[in-house]
Amino acid sequence: MEHLREISKIAEWGLKGDKQRLAAYLDQLIEKVESLGDERSANRLRRISEFPKSEMASSAFGSTPRIPVDSESRLSLADEEFFEANSVQIVLDKRIQESVDEFVSYVENADALEKHGVGVSPSLITYGIPGTGKTQLARHIACRLKRPLVTARADTLISSFLGSTSKNIRTLFDHVAHRHCILFLDEIDAFAKLRDDQQELGELKRVVVSLLQNIDAMDSHTIFLAATNHEHMLDPAIWRRFTFKINITLPSCGDRKQIFNLFLNQYASGENIELFADLAEEMTGADIRMISENAIRDAVVRGRKSIDINRLVWRIVETRLKRSISPEDGKPEDIIDVKNLSPSIFKGSTLAELFQTSESTISRKIKQANAAQP
Ligand SMILES: Nc1ncnc2c1ncn2[C@@H]1O[C@H](COP(=O)(O)OP(=O)(O)OP(=O)(O)O)[C@@H](O)[C@H]1O
Ligand SMILES: [Mg+2]
């Protein structure tokens, strides 16, 4: 193999985290490649060697600076995650996907945009109901941009000591300013909870000012993401700072199908997945993941290669009705509620199978329930 010596030295010093030696061997490799007339490869390597030193320091090569801690509790102010290529999947509505693609391409072309005087501050906030994939989307973006995700939840930054919350915010922003990473402030609305306590109002003002100052001081290479379930609780000035604001909505039927496919893969047929997706109206991606994983666990424990369809349908029904029901009881009001979830799917024969009884019993109980209604 050509240039083995240089390549193994680069690997060695990269893994040991010695940037200077790594850079020296990279220069040697560039010289050799160039002397052999391979201008294209030499240029490619040169671009890598010109990678800013501050960015190299934060690469996955083991010399990652330590995440700062809260000075009182000594708890870490953030968590850091690295993702393998294509390892974080998410199913998004077409409109949302387009916004995410646009955000990613702005980040990827930050230098060119700046050069033409149309640079953007790469910040994005997602909002929407719990379980729709806001946190997952931050991980997905980090995975696509091949950068570590430094996640801080607002409540971990809130300190019980007056003034320390602003200090924590500053420390965290300072930390990411020197890193080639993504800062993610999850559940950013938690800061607004300080408003509940009259004594904390002054602290809230300081926190908002501190957040605004730190966001404004960020350079265009720091990527800032945030997520909230309560966008109306956010300070309007903070809200305005985000270049991209994406409402993550409940998945459509087509999206639910893809999410079931993602989590059930070989454990269910396409036909059944269509049925689940039709039934799982108003359910979040998190609900679908939980139901699917439970069904797979159940199949594995029973030594089966595919999931129990009726059990999964039953879990969807319970999730949608927000209560647990027992098929054996076959209470008339339960039968009616299940039927009303989807009259076209829950016909007599299907209900009979689900409630483990005969079709005639089902129709009798439905009549009984209807008669009992005022
Ligand atoms: N659209 C989706 N596509 C694929 N997986 C999803 C989707 N939505 C949710 N999930 C799955 O559900 C899990 C939980 O979702 P996530 O924590 O991202 O939701 P969230 O919107 O951040 O909720 P919360 O507001 O409670 O923090 C994710 O890890 C992911 O596996
Ligand atoms: Mg979340």
mmCIF file of C-alpha atoms and ligand atoms in Angstrom:
data_model
loop_
_atom_site.group_PDB
_atom_site.id
_atom_site.type_symbol
_atom_site.label_atom_id
_atom_site.label_comp_id
_atom_site.label_asym_id
_atom_site.label_seq_id
_atom_site.Cartn_x
_atom_site.Cartn_y
_atom_site.Cartn_z
ATOM 1 C CA MET A 1 0.000 0.000 0.000
ATOM 2 C CA GLU A 2 1.312 3.428 -0.999
ATOM 3 C CA HIS A 3 2.191 5.966 1.708
ATOM 4 C CA LEU A 4 1.489 3.425 4.444
ATOM 5 C CA ARG A 5 4.022 4.989 6.804
ATOM 6 C CA GLU A 6 2.416 8.450 6.664
ATOM 7 C CA ILE A 7 -1.120 7.076 6.858
ATOM 8 C CA SER A 8 -0.385 4.921 9.899
ATOM 9 C CA LYS A 9 1.355 7.826 11.626
ATOM 10 C CA ILE A 10 -1.640 10.084 10.929
ATOM 11 C CA ALA A 11 -3.946 7.424 12.380
ATOM 12 C CA GLU A 12 -1.663 6.925 15.393
ATOM 13 C CA TRP A 13 -1.363 10.621 16.307
ATOM 14 C CA GLY A 14 -5.014 11.227 15.534
ATOM 15 C CA LEU A 15 -6.066 8.518 17.960
ATOM 16 C CA LYS A 16 -3.591 9.743 20.573
ATOM 17 C CA GLY A 17 -4.916 13.273 20.111
ATOM 18 C CA ASP A 18 -1.567 14.865 19.199
ATOM 19 C CA LYS A 19 -2.598 17.507 16.678
ATOM 20 C CA GLN A 20 0.895 18.841 15.962
ATOM 21 C CA ARG A 21 2.372 15.487 15.008
ATOM 22 C CA LEU A 22 -0.773 14.624 13.075
ATOM 23 C CA ALA A 23 -0.462 17.872 11.085
ATOM 24 C CA ALA A 24 3.244 17.251 10.444
ATOM 25 C CA TYR A 25 2.600 13.804 8.944
ATOM 26 C CA LEU A 26 -0.330 15.148 6.958
ATOM 27 C CA ASP A 27 2.025 17.750 5.422
ATOM 28 C CA GLN A 28 4.486 14.986 4.518
ATOM 29 C CA LEU A 29 1.703 13.010 2.868
ATOM 30 C CA ILE A 30 0.580 16.069 0.867
ATOM 31 C CA GLU A 31 4.148 16.616 -0.373
ATOM 32 C CA LYS A 32 4.459 12.996 -1.489
ATOM 33 C CA VAL A 33 1.086 12.913 -3.230
ATOM 34 C CA GLU A 34 1.910 16.196 -4.996
ATOM 35 C CA SER A 35 5.338 14.981 -6.089
ATOM 36 C CA LEU A 36 3.571 12.052 -7.789
ATOM 37 C CA GLY A 37 1.497 14.521 -9.803
ATOM 38 C CA ASP A 38 -1.863 13.823 -8.092
ATOM 39 C CA GLU A 39 -2.842 17.467 -7.734
ATOM 40 C CA ARG A 40 -6.507 16.737 -6.989
ATOM 41 C CA SER A 41 -5.829 14.463 -4.005
ATOM 42 C CA ALA A 42 -3.147 16.849 -2.744
ATOM 43 C CA ASN A 43 -5.622 19.728 -2.763
ATOM 44 C CA ARG A 44 -8.180 17.635 -1.003
ATOM 45 C CA LEU A 45 -5.708 16.769 1.756
ATOM 46 C CA ARG A 46 -4.592 20.388 1.949
ATOM 47 C CA ARG A 47 -8.156 21.465 2.651
ATOM 48 C CA ILE A 48 -8.283 18.986 5.536
ATOM 49 C CA SER A 49 -4.951 20.231 6.889
ATOM 50 C CA GLU A 50 -6.274 23.793 6.827
ATOM 51 C CA PHE A 51 -9.153 22.767 9.102
ATOM 52 C CA PRO A 52 -9.085 25.380 11.913
ATOM 53 C CA LYS A 53 -7.149 24.184 14.948
ATOM 54 C CA SER A 54 -10.047 24.974 17.297
ATOM 55 C CA GLU A 55 -12.206 22.638 15.247
ATOM 56 C CA MET A 56 -9.617 19.884 15.332
ATOM 57 C CA ALA A 57 -9.498 20.111 19.085
ATOM 58 C CA SER A 58 -13.122 19.133 19.296
ATOM 59 C CA SER A 59 -13.023 16.329 16.812
ATOM 60 C CA ALA A 60 -13.710 12.758 17.764
ATOM 61 C CA PHE A 61 -10.013 12.191 18.250
ATOM 62 C CA GLY A 62 -10.107 12.001 22.019
ATOM 63 C CA SER A 63 -8.947 15.504 22.868
ATOM 64 C CA THR A 64 -12.499 16.745 23.404
ATOM 65 C CA PRO A 65 -12.592 19.510 25.988
ATOM 66 C CA ARG A 66 -14.510 18.557 29.108
ATOM 67 C CA ILE A 67 -18.094 19.714 29.367
ATOM 68 C CA PRO A 68 -18.299 22.398 32.080
ATOM 69 C CA VAL A 69 -20.093 21.705 35.350
ATOM 70 C CA ASP A 70 -22.351 23.737 37.613
ATOM 71 C CA SER A 71 -20.036 25.221 40.228
ATOM 72 C CA GLU A 72 -22.405 24.425 43.119
ATOM 73 C CA SER A 73 -23.842 20.997 42.308
ATOM 74 C CA ARG A 74 -20.832 19.844 40.220
ATOM 75 C CA LEU A 75 -23.342 18.372 37.752
ATOM 76 C CA SER A 76 -22.492 18.518 34.069
ATOM 77 C CA LEU A 77 -24.153 21.417 32.242
ATOM 78 C CA ALA A 78 -24.675 19.358 29.099
ATOM 79 C CA ASP A 79 -24.340 15.920 27.538
ATOM 80 C CA GLU A 80 -22.349 15.261 24.440
ATOM 81 C CA GLU A 81 -23.217 12.692 21.779
ATOM 82 C CA PHE A 82 -21.492 11.625 18.581
ATOM 83 C CA PHE A 83 -23.438 9.877 15.842
ATOM 84 C CA GLU A 84 -22.331 7.462 13.166
ATOM 85 C CA ALA A 85 -23.270 8.421 9.611
ATOM 86 C CA ASN A 86 -26.957 7.722 8.842
ATOM 87 C CA SER A 87 -27.549 6.355 12.327
ATOM 88 C CA VAL A 88 -30.339 8.748 13.350
ATOM 89 C CA GLN A 89 -33.511 8.335 11.352
ATOM 90 C CA ILE A 90 -36.606 10.447 11.493
ATOM 91 C CA VAL A 91 -39.765 10.567 9.416
ATOM 92 C CA LEU A 92 -40.873 14.094 8.649
ATOM 93 C CA ASP A 93 -43.683 15.763 6.825
ATOM 94 C CA LYS A 94 -42.565 17.034 3.392
ATOM 95 C CA ARG A 95 -42.843 20.690 4.424
ATOM 96 C CA ILE A 96 -40.789 20.117 7.581
ATOM 97 C CA GLN A 97 -38.251 18.054 5.666
ATOM 98 C CA GLU A 98 -37.778 20.915 3.210
ATOM 99 C CA SER A 99 -37.099 23.395 6.028
ATOM 100 C CA VAL A 100 -34.616 20.996 7.636
ATOM 101 C CA ASP A 101 -32.845 20.460 4.301
ATOM 102 C CA GLU A 102 -32.664 24.206 3.804
ATOM 103 C CA PHE A 103 -31.180 24.678 7.289
ATOM 104 C CA VAL A 104 -28.594 21.951 6.698
ATOM 105 C CA SER A 105 -27.600 23.379 3.339
ATOM 106 C CA TYR A 106 -27.229 26.887 4.821
ATOM 107 C CA VAL A 107 -24.852 25.451 7.438
ATOM 108 C CA GLU A 108 -22.931 23.496 4.821
ATOM 109 C CA ASN A 109 -22.568 26.599 2.663
ATOM 110 C CA ALA A 110 -21.996 29.075 5.506
ATOM 111 C CA ASP A 111 -18.679 30.336 4.102
ATOM 112 C CA ALA A 112 -20.056 30.950 0.611
ATOM 113 C CA LEU A 113 -23.148 32.703 1.980
ATOM 114 C CA GLU A 114 -20.991 34.941 4.152
ATOM 115 C CA LYS A 115 -18.666 35.740 1.279
ATOM 116 C CA HIS A 116 -21.633 37.006 -0.700
ATOM 117 C CA GLY A 117 -22.867 39.091 2.221
ATOM 118 C CA VAL A 118 -25.948 36.921 2.843
ATOM 119 C CA GLY A 119 -24.684 34.876 5.779
ATOM 120 C CA VAL A 120 -27.259 33.549 8.247
ATOM 121 C CA SER A 121 -26.977 32.767 11.909
ATOM 122 C CA PRO A 122 -27.565 29.034 11.925
ATOM 123 C CA SER A 123 -30.212 28.785 14.631
ATOM 124 C CA LEU A 124 -33.335 26.693 14.645
ATOM 125 C CA ILE A 125 -36.105 26.157 17.163
ATOM 126 C CA THR A 126 -38.603 23.328 16.966
ATOM 127 C CA TYR A 127 -41.909 23.435 18.766
ATOM 128 C CA GLY A 128 -44.873 21.120 19.071
ATOM 129 C CA ILE A 129 -46.546 18.589 21.324
ATOM 130 C CA PRO A 130 -44.504 15.996 23.274
ATOM 131 C CA GLY A 131 -43.279 12.918 21.455
ATOM 132 C CA THR A 132 -43.357 14.330 17.922
ATOM 133 C CA GLY A 133 -39.585 14.027 17.467
ATOM 134 C CA LYS A 134 -38.124 17.421 18.397
ATOM 135 C CA THR A 135 -35.191 15.952 20.298
ATOM 136 C CA GLN A 136 -34.785 13.261 17.658
ATOM 137 C CA LEU A 137 -34.617 15.956 14.977
ATOM 138 C CA ALA A 138 -31.730 17.694 16.786
ATOM 139 C CA ARG A 139 -29.878 14.365 16.830
ATOM 140 C CA HIS A 140 -30.690 13.808 13.168
ATOM 141 C CA ILE A 141 -29.319 17.240 12.212
ATOM 142 C CA ALA A 142 -26.123 16.594 14.216
ATOM 143 C CA CYS A 143 -25.760 13.263 12.451
ATOM 144 C CA ARG A 144 -26.197 14.855 9.009
ATOM 145 C CA LEU A 145 -23.751 17.639 9.784
ATOM 146 C CA LYS A 146 -21.284 15.148 11.289
ATOM 147 C CA ARG A 147 -20.856 17.218 14.427
ATOM 148 C CA PRO A 148 -21.148 16.304 18.092
ATOM 149 C CA LEU A 149 -24.382 17.383 19.753
ATOM 150 C CA VAL A 150 -23.925 19.215 23.046
ATOM 151 C CA THR A 151 -27.331 19.023 24.701
ATOM 152 C CA ALA A 152 -28.248 21.089 27.710
ATOM 153 C CA ARG A 153 -31.680 21.015 29.187
ATOM 154 C CA ALA A 154 -32.723 24.391 30.477
ATOM 155 C CA ASP A 155 -33.557 22.906 33.877
ATOM 156 C CA THR A 156 -29.997 21.619 34.313
ATOM 157 C CA LEU A 157 -28.722 25.151 33.732
ATOM 158 C CA ILE A 158 -31.064 26.628 36.317
ATOM 159 C CA SER A 159 -29.186 26.923 39.555
ATOM 160 C CA SER A 160 -30.719 27.464 42.963
ATOM 161 C CA PHE A 161 -28.080 30.115 43.573
ATOM 162 C CA LEU A 162 -28.963 33.612 42.536
ATOM 163 C CA GLY A 163 -27.029 34.711 39.494
ATOM 164 C CA SER A 164 -25.551 31.267 38.847
ATOM 165 C CA THR A 165 -28.001 30.409 36.062
ATOM 166 C CA SER A 166 -26.689 33.277 33.923
ATOM 167 C CA LYS A 167 -23.154 32.177 34.747
ATOM 168 C CA ASN A 168 -23.979 28.623 33.653
ATOM 169 C CA ILE A 169 -25.427 29.885 30.383
ATOM 170 C CA ARG A 170 -22.324 31.975 29.713
ATOM 171 C CA THR A 171 -20.004 29.085 30.575
ATOM 172 C CA LEU A 172 -21.832 26.763 28.212
ATOM 173 C CA PHE A 173 -21.875 29.219 25.301
ATOM 174 C CA ASP A 174 -18.159 29.933 25.892
ATOM 175 C CA HIS A 175 -17.486 26.222 25.800
ATOM 176 C CA VAL A 176 -19.202 25.669 22.456
ATOM 177 C CA ALA A 177 -17.719 28.830 20.927
ATOM 178 C CA HIS A 178 -14.392 27.009 20.635
ATOM 179 C CA ARG A 179 -15.854 23.802 19.355
ATOM 180 C CA HIS A 180 -16.908 22.410 16.013
ATOM 181 C CA CYS A 181 -20.204 21.246 17.484
ATOM 182 C CA ILE A 182 -23.910 21.906 17.769
ATOM 183 C CA LEU A 183 -25.388 23.477 20.885
ATOM 184 C CA PHE A 184 -28.861 22.173 21.648
ATOM 185 C CA LEU A 185 -30.968 23.782 24.337
ATOM 186 C CA ASP A 186 -33.744 21.282 24.888
ATOM 187 C CA GLU A 187 -36.958 22.277 26.682
ATOM 188 C CA ILE A 188 -35.922 25.910 26.578
ATOM 189 C CA ASP A 189 -39.284 26.936 28.070
ATOM 190 C CA ALA A 190 -38.066 25.669 31.473
ATOM 191 C CA PHE A 191 -36.448 29.072 31.970
ATOM 192 C CA ALA A 192 -39.886 30.637 31.812
ATOM 193 C CA LYS A 193 -40.891 28.655 34.911
ATOM 194 C CA LEU A 194 -38.890 31.167 36.931
ATOM 195 C CA ARG A 195 -41.816 33.483 36.209
ATOM 196 C CA ASP A 196 -44.075 31.427 38.516
ATOM 197 C CA ASP A 197 -42.255 32.670 41.563
ATOM 198 C CA GLN A 198 -42.385 36.413 42.274
ATOM 199 C CA GLN A 199 -38.959 36.269 43.903
ATOM 200 C CA GLU A 200 -37.513 34.702 40.796
ATOM 201 C CA LEU A 201 -38.723 37.413 38.430
ATOM 202 C CA GLY A 202 -35.470 39.345 38.708
ATOM 203 C CA GLU A 203 -33.547 36.153 38.008
ATOM 204 C CA LEU A 204 -35.708 35.472 34.942
ATOM 205 C CA LYS A 205 -34.879 38.920 33.561
ATOM 206 C CA ARG A 206 -31.168 38.280 34.093
ATOM 207 C CA VAL A 207 -31.446 34.858 32.428
ATOM 208 C CA VAL A 208 -33.252 36.281 29.392
ATOM 209 C CA VAL A 209 -30.674 39.056 29.041
ATOM 210 C CA SER A 210 -27.868 36.545 29.385
ATOM 211 C CA LEU A 211 -29.413 34.248 26.757
ATOM 212 C CA LEU A 212 -29.906 37.135 24.338
ATOM 213 C CA GLN A 213 -26.344 38.391 24.819
ATOM 214 C CA ASN A 214 -24.892 34.941 24.325
ATOM 215 C CA ILE A 215 -27.014 34.198 21.264
ATOM 216 C CA ASP A 216 -26.036 37.549 19.748
ATOM 217 C CA ALA A 217 -22.350 36.926 20.460
ATOM 218 C CA MET A 218 -22.349 33.557 18.718
ATOM 219 C CA ASP A 219 -20.333 33.495 15.530
ATOM 220 C CA SER A 220 -21.791 32.102 12.341
ATOM 221 C CA HIS A 221 -19.922 28.809 12.817
ATOM 222 C CA THR A 222 -21.741 27.870 15.999
ATOM 223 C CA ILE A 223 -24.936 26.034 15.292
ATOM 224 C CA PHE A 224 -27.665 26.637 17.818
ATOM 225 C CA LEU A 225 -30.750 24.444 18.140
ATOM 226 C CA ALA A 226 -33.545 24.617 20.696
ATOM 227 C CA ALA A 227 -36.821 22.814 21.330
ATOM 228 C CA THR A 228 -39.946 23.554 23.302
ATOM 229 C CA ASN A 229 -43.434 22.218 23.982
ATOM 230 C CA HIS A 230 -44.615 25.650 25.106
ATOM 231 C CA GLU A 231 -43.525 28.181 22.523
ATOM 232 C CA HIS A 232 -45.993 30.778 23.878
ATOM 233 C CA MET A 233 -44.068 30.807 27.178
ATOM 234 C CA LEU A 234 -40.843 31.917 25.528
ATOM 235 C CA ASP A 235 -39.685 35.484 25.723
ATOM 236 C CA PRO A 236 -40.543 37.097 22.344
ATOM 237 C CA ALA A 237 -37.024 38.522 21.997
ATOM 238 C CA ILE A 238 -35.526 35.030 22.320
ATOM 239 C CA TRP A 239 -38.101 33.629 19.913
ATOM 240 C CA ARG A 240 -37.165 36.287 17.338
ATOM 241 C CA ARG A 241 -33.493 35.316 17.474
ATOM 242 C CA PHE A 242 -34.085 31.986 15.738
ATOM 243 C CA THR A 243 -33.611 32.077 11.976
ATOM 244 C CA PHE A 244 -35.629 28.893 11.521
ATOM 245 C CA LYS A 245 -38.791 28.095 13.475
ATOM 246 C CA ILE A 246 -40.297 24.709 12.745
ATOM 247 C CA ASN A 247 -43.593 23.461 14.067
ATOM 248 C CA ILE A 248 -43.328 19.693 14.415
ATOM 249 C CA THR A 249 -46.823 18.399 13.873
ATOM 250 C CA LEU A 250 -48.432 15.004 14.410
ATOM 251 C CA PRO A 251 -47.491 12.531 11.668
ATOM 252 C CA SER A 252 -49.901 12.084 8.766
ATOM 253 C CA CYS A 253 -51.184 8.616 7.848
ATOM 254 C CA GLY A 254 -48.384 8.196 5.269
ATOM 255 C CA ASP A 255 -45.784 9.291 7.818
ATOM 256 C CA ARG A 256 -47.214 6.928 10.447
ATOM 257 C CA LYS A 257 -46.806 4.123 7.953
ATOM 258 C CA GLN A 258 -43.140 4.997 7.514
ATOM 259 C CA ILE A 259 -42.626 5.251 11.280
ATOM 260 C CA PHE A 260 -44.222 1.824 11.837
ATOM 261 C CA ASN A 261 -42.007 0.483 9.069
ATOM 262 C CA LEU A 262 -38.954 2.004 10.733
ATOM 263 C CA PHE A 263 -39.658 0.398 14.094
ATOM 264 C CA LEU A 264 -41.315 -2.873 13.092
ATOM 265 C CA ASN A 265 -39.244 -3.581 9.954
ATOM 266 C CA GLN A 266 -39.268 -7.328 9.302
ATOM 267 C CA TYR A 267 -41.701 -8.103 12.139
ATOM 268 C CA ALA A 268 -44.896 -7.136 10.260
ATOM 269 C CA SER A 269 -46.200 -7.348 6.694
ATOM 270 C CA GLY A 270 -46.888 -4.266 4.559
ATOM 271 C CA GLU A 271 -50.621 -4.951 4.720
ATOM 272 C CA ASN A 272 -50.657 -4.926 8.510
ATOM 273 C CA ILE A 273 -48.520 -1.808 8.645
ATOM 274 C CA GLU A 274 -51.178 -0.042 6.527
ATOM 275 C CA LEU A 275 -53.798 -1.130 9.029
ATOM 276 C CA PHE A 276 -51.782 0.114 12.029
ATOM 277 C CA ALA A 277 -51.094 3.453 10.330
ATOM 278 C CA ASP A 278 -54.800 3.922 9.541
ATOM 279 C CA LEU A 279 -55.740 3.168 13.107
ATOM 280 C CA ALA A 280 -53.020 5.188 14.830
ATOM 281 C CA GLU A 281 -54.633 8.535 14.060
ATOM 282 C CA GLU A 282 -53.435 11.390 16.310
ATOM 283 C CA MET A 283 -50.618 9.251 17.685
ATOM 284 C CA THR A 284 -47.075 10.609 17.947
ATOM 285 C CA GLY A 285 -43.865 9.037 16.687
ATOM 286 C CA ALA A 286 -42.962 8.314 20.307
ATOM 287 C CA ASP A 287 -46.269 6.428 20.821
ATOM 288 C CA ILE A 288 -45.642 4.386 17.678
ATOM 289 C CA ARG A 289 -42.101 3.576 18.740
ATOM 290 C CA MET A 290 -43.223 2.432 22.199
ATOM 291 C CA ILE A 291 -46.052 0.249 20.855
ATOM 292 C CA SER A 292 -43.840 -1.274 18.160
ATOM 293 C CA GLU A 293 -40.974 -2.053 20.507
ATOM 294 C CA ASN A 294 -43.332 -3.625 23.038
ATOM 295 C CA ALA A 295 -44.782 -5.817 20.289
ATOM 296 C CA ILE A 296 -41.312 -6.922 19.183
ATOM 297 C CA ARG A 297 -40.269 -7.669 22.781
ATOM 298 C CA ASP A 298 -43.387 -9.778 23.131
ATOM 299 C CA ALA A 299 -42.596 -11.662 19.883
ATOM 300 C CA VAL A 300 -38.977 -12.278 20.929
ATOM 301 C CA VAL A 301 -39.972 -13.580 24.350
ATOM 302 C CA ARG A 302 -42.496 -15.946 22.733
ATOM 303 C CA GLY A 303 -39.945 -17.089 20.175
ATOM 304 C CA ARG A 304 -41.988 -15.768 17.221
ATOM 305 C CA LYS A 305 -40.702 -14.198 14.022
ATOM 306 C CA SER A 306 -43.603 -11.783 13.674
ATOM 307 C CA ILE A 307 -45.625 -9.709 16.062
ATOM 308 C CA ASP A 308 -49.098 -10.513 17.363
ATOM 309 C CA ILE A 309 -51.338 -8.297 15.192
ATOM 310 C CA ASN A 310 -54.325 -8.280 17.533
ATOM 311 C CA ARG A 311 -52.201 -7.330 20.517
ATOM 312 C CA LEU A 312 -50.704 -4.399 18.627
ATOM 313 C CA VAL A 313 -54.138 -3.243 17.449
ATOM 314 C CA TRP A 314 -55.277 -3.488 21.038
ATOM 315 C CA ARG A 315 -52.374 -1.276 22.212
ATOM 316 C CA ILE A 316 -53.267 1.316 19.569
ATOM 317 C CA VAL A 317 -56.865 1.255 20.762
ATOM 318 C CA GLU A 318 -55.821 1.725 24.397
ATOM 319 C CA THR A 319 -53.431 4.549 23.514
ATOM 320 C CA ARG A 320 -56.112 6.359 21.581
ATOM 321 C CA LEU A 321 -58.778 5.838 24.245
ATOM 322 C CA LYS A 322 -56.236 6.784 26.929
ATOM 323 C CA ARG A 323 -57.374 3.917 29.167
ATOM 324 C CA SER A 324 -56.785 0.216 29.438
ATOM 325 C CA ILE A 325 -59.626 -2.107 28.584
ATOM 326 C CA SER A 326 -59.970 -5.805 28.967
ATOM 327 C CA PRO A 327 -61.137 -7.807 25.931
ATOM 328 C CA GLU A 328 -62.580 -10.535 28.177
ATOM 329 C CA ASP A 329 -64.993 -8.142 29.890
ATOM 330 C CA GLY A 330 -66.468 -7.047 26.556
ATOM 331 C CA LYS A 331 -68.333 -4.157 28.172
ATOM 332 C CA PRO A 332 -70.892 -2.626 25.747
ATOM 333 C CA GLU A 333 -69.498 0.907 26.247
ATOM 334 C CA ASP A 334 -65.969 -0.332 25.474
ATOM 335 C CA ILE A 335 -67.182 -2.034 22.297
ATOM 336 C CA ILE A 336 -68.915 1.176 21.173
ATOM 337 C CA ASP A 337 -65.825 3.300 21.934
ATOM 338 C CA VAL A 338 -63.582 0.963 19.961
ATOM 339 C CA LYS A 339 -66.030 0.881 17.036
ATOM 340 C CA ASN A 340 -66.204 4.693 16.997
ATOM 341 C CA LEU A 341 -62.432 4.955 16.667
ATOM 342 C CA SER A 342 -62.747 3.672 13.117
ATOM 343 C CA PRO A 343 -66.155 2.324 12.052
ATOM 344 C CA SER A 344 -64.802 1.222 8.669
ATOM 345 C CA ILE A 345 -62.125 -0.981 10.272
ATOM 346 C CA PHE A 346 -63.938 -2.084 13.404
ATOM 347 C CA LYS A 347 -66.821 -3.947 11.789
ATOM 348 C CA GLY A 348 -68.686 -6.782 13.546
ATOM 349 C CA SER A 349 -66.264 -9.570 12.611
ATOM 350 C CA THR A 350 -63.148 -7.608 13.595
ATOM 351 C CA LEU A 351 -64.710 -6.567 16.893
ATOM 352 C CA ALA A 352 -65.691 -10.180 17.547
ATOM 353 C CA GLU A 353 -62.100 -11.284 17.024
ATOM 354 C CA LEU A 354 -60.701 -8.516 19.197
ATOM 355 C CA PHE A 355 -63.155 -9.082 22.041
ATOM 356 C CA GLN A 356 -62.854 -12.854 21.621
ATOM 357 C CA THR A 357 -66.540 -13.436 21.209
ATOM 358 C CA SER A 358 -69.141 -14.010 18.473
ATOM 359 C CA GLU A 359 -70.453 -11.427 16.026
ATOM 360 C CA SER A 360 -73.981 -11.898 17.347
ATOM 361 C CA THR A 361 -72.821 -11.078 20.902
ATOM 362 C CA ILE A 362 -71.119 -7.972 19.598
ATOM 363 C CA SER A 363 -74.232 -6.738 17.767
ATOM 364 C CA ARG A 364 -76.381 -7.524 20.812
ATOM 365 C CA LYS A 365 -74.078 -5.521 23.078
ATOM 366 C CA ILE A 366 -73.963 -2.610 20.640
ATOM 367 C CA LYS A 367 -77.781 -2.530 20.549
ATOM 368 C CA GLN A 368 -77.830 -2.728 24.331
ATOM 369 C CA ALA A 369 -75.395 0.212 24.646
ATOM 370 C CA ASN A 370 -77.310 2.307 22.100
ATOM 371 C CA ALA A 371 -80.589 1.610 23.878
ATOM 372 C CA ALA A 372 -79.069 2.675 27.200
ATOM 373 C CA GLN A 373 -78.062 6.030 25.755
ATOM 374 C CA PRO A 374 -80.360 8.918 26.719
HETATM 375 N N1 LIG B 1 -41.269 11.590 13.344
HETATM 376 C C1 LIG B 1 -40.589 10.614 13.923
HETATM 377 N N2 LIG B 1 -39.879 9.737 13.170
HETATM 378 C C2 LIG B 1 -39.196 8.720 13.728
HETATM 379 N N3 LIG B 1 -39.136 8.527 15.069
HETATM 380 C C3 LIG B 1 -39.812 9.367 15.863
HETATM 381 C C4 LIG B 1 -40.565 10.454 15.335
HETATM 382 N N4 LIG B 1 -41.118 11.115 16.375
HETATM 383 C C5 LIG B 1 -40.725 10.497 17.487
HETATM 384 N N5 LIG B 1 -39.946 9.434 17.202
HETATM 385 C C6 LIG B 1 -39.353 8.475 18.140
HETATM 386 O O1 LIG B 1 -39.842 8.761 19.441
HETATM 387 C C7 LIG B 1 -38.762 9.038 20.331
HETATM 388 C C8 LIG B 1 -39.166 10.172 21.241
HETATM 389 O O2 LIG B 1 -39.276 11.368 20.488
HETATM 390 P P1 LIG B 1 -38.614 12.732 20.956
HETATM 391 O O3 LIG B 1 -38.048 12.561 22.309
HETATM 392 O O4 LIG B 1 -37.714 13.218 19.896
HETATM 393 O O5 LIG B 1 -39.896 13.659 21.041
HETATM 394 P P2 LIG B 1 -39.973 15.154 21.570
HETATM 395 O O6 LIG B 1 -40.802 15.896 20.590
HETATM 396 O O7 LIG B 1 -38.624 15.666 21.855
HETATM 397 O O8 LIG B 1 -40.798 14.966 22.919
HETATM 398 P P3 LIG B 1 -40.761 15.884 24.230
HETATM 399 O O9 LIG B 1 -41.466 17.149 23.861
HETATM 400 O O10 LIG B 1 -41.512 15.066 25.222
HETATM 401 O O11 LIG B 1 -39.338 16.100 24.600
HETATM 402 C C9 LIG B 1 -37.569 9.374 19.456
HETATM 403 O O12 LIG B 1 -36.381 8.960 20.062
HETATM 404 C C10 LIG B 1 -37.841 8.599 18.188
HETATM 405 O O13 LIG B 1 -37.308 7.306 18.288
HETATM 406 MG MG MG B 2 -37.668 16.290 23.587
#
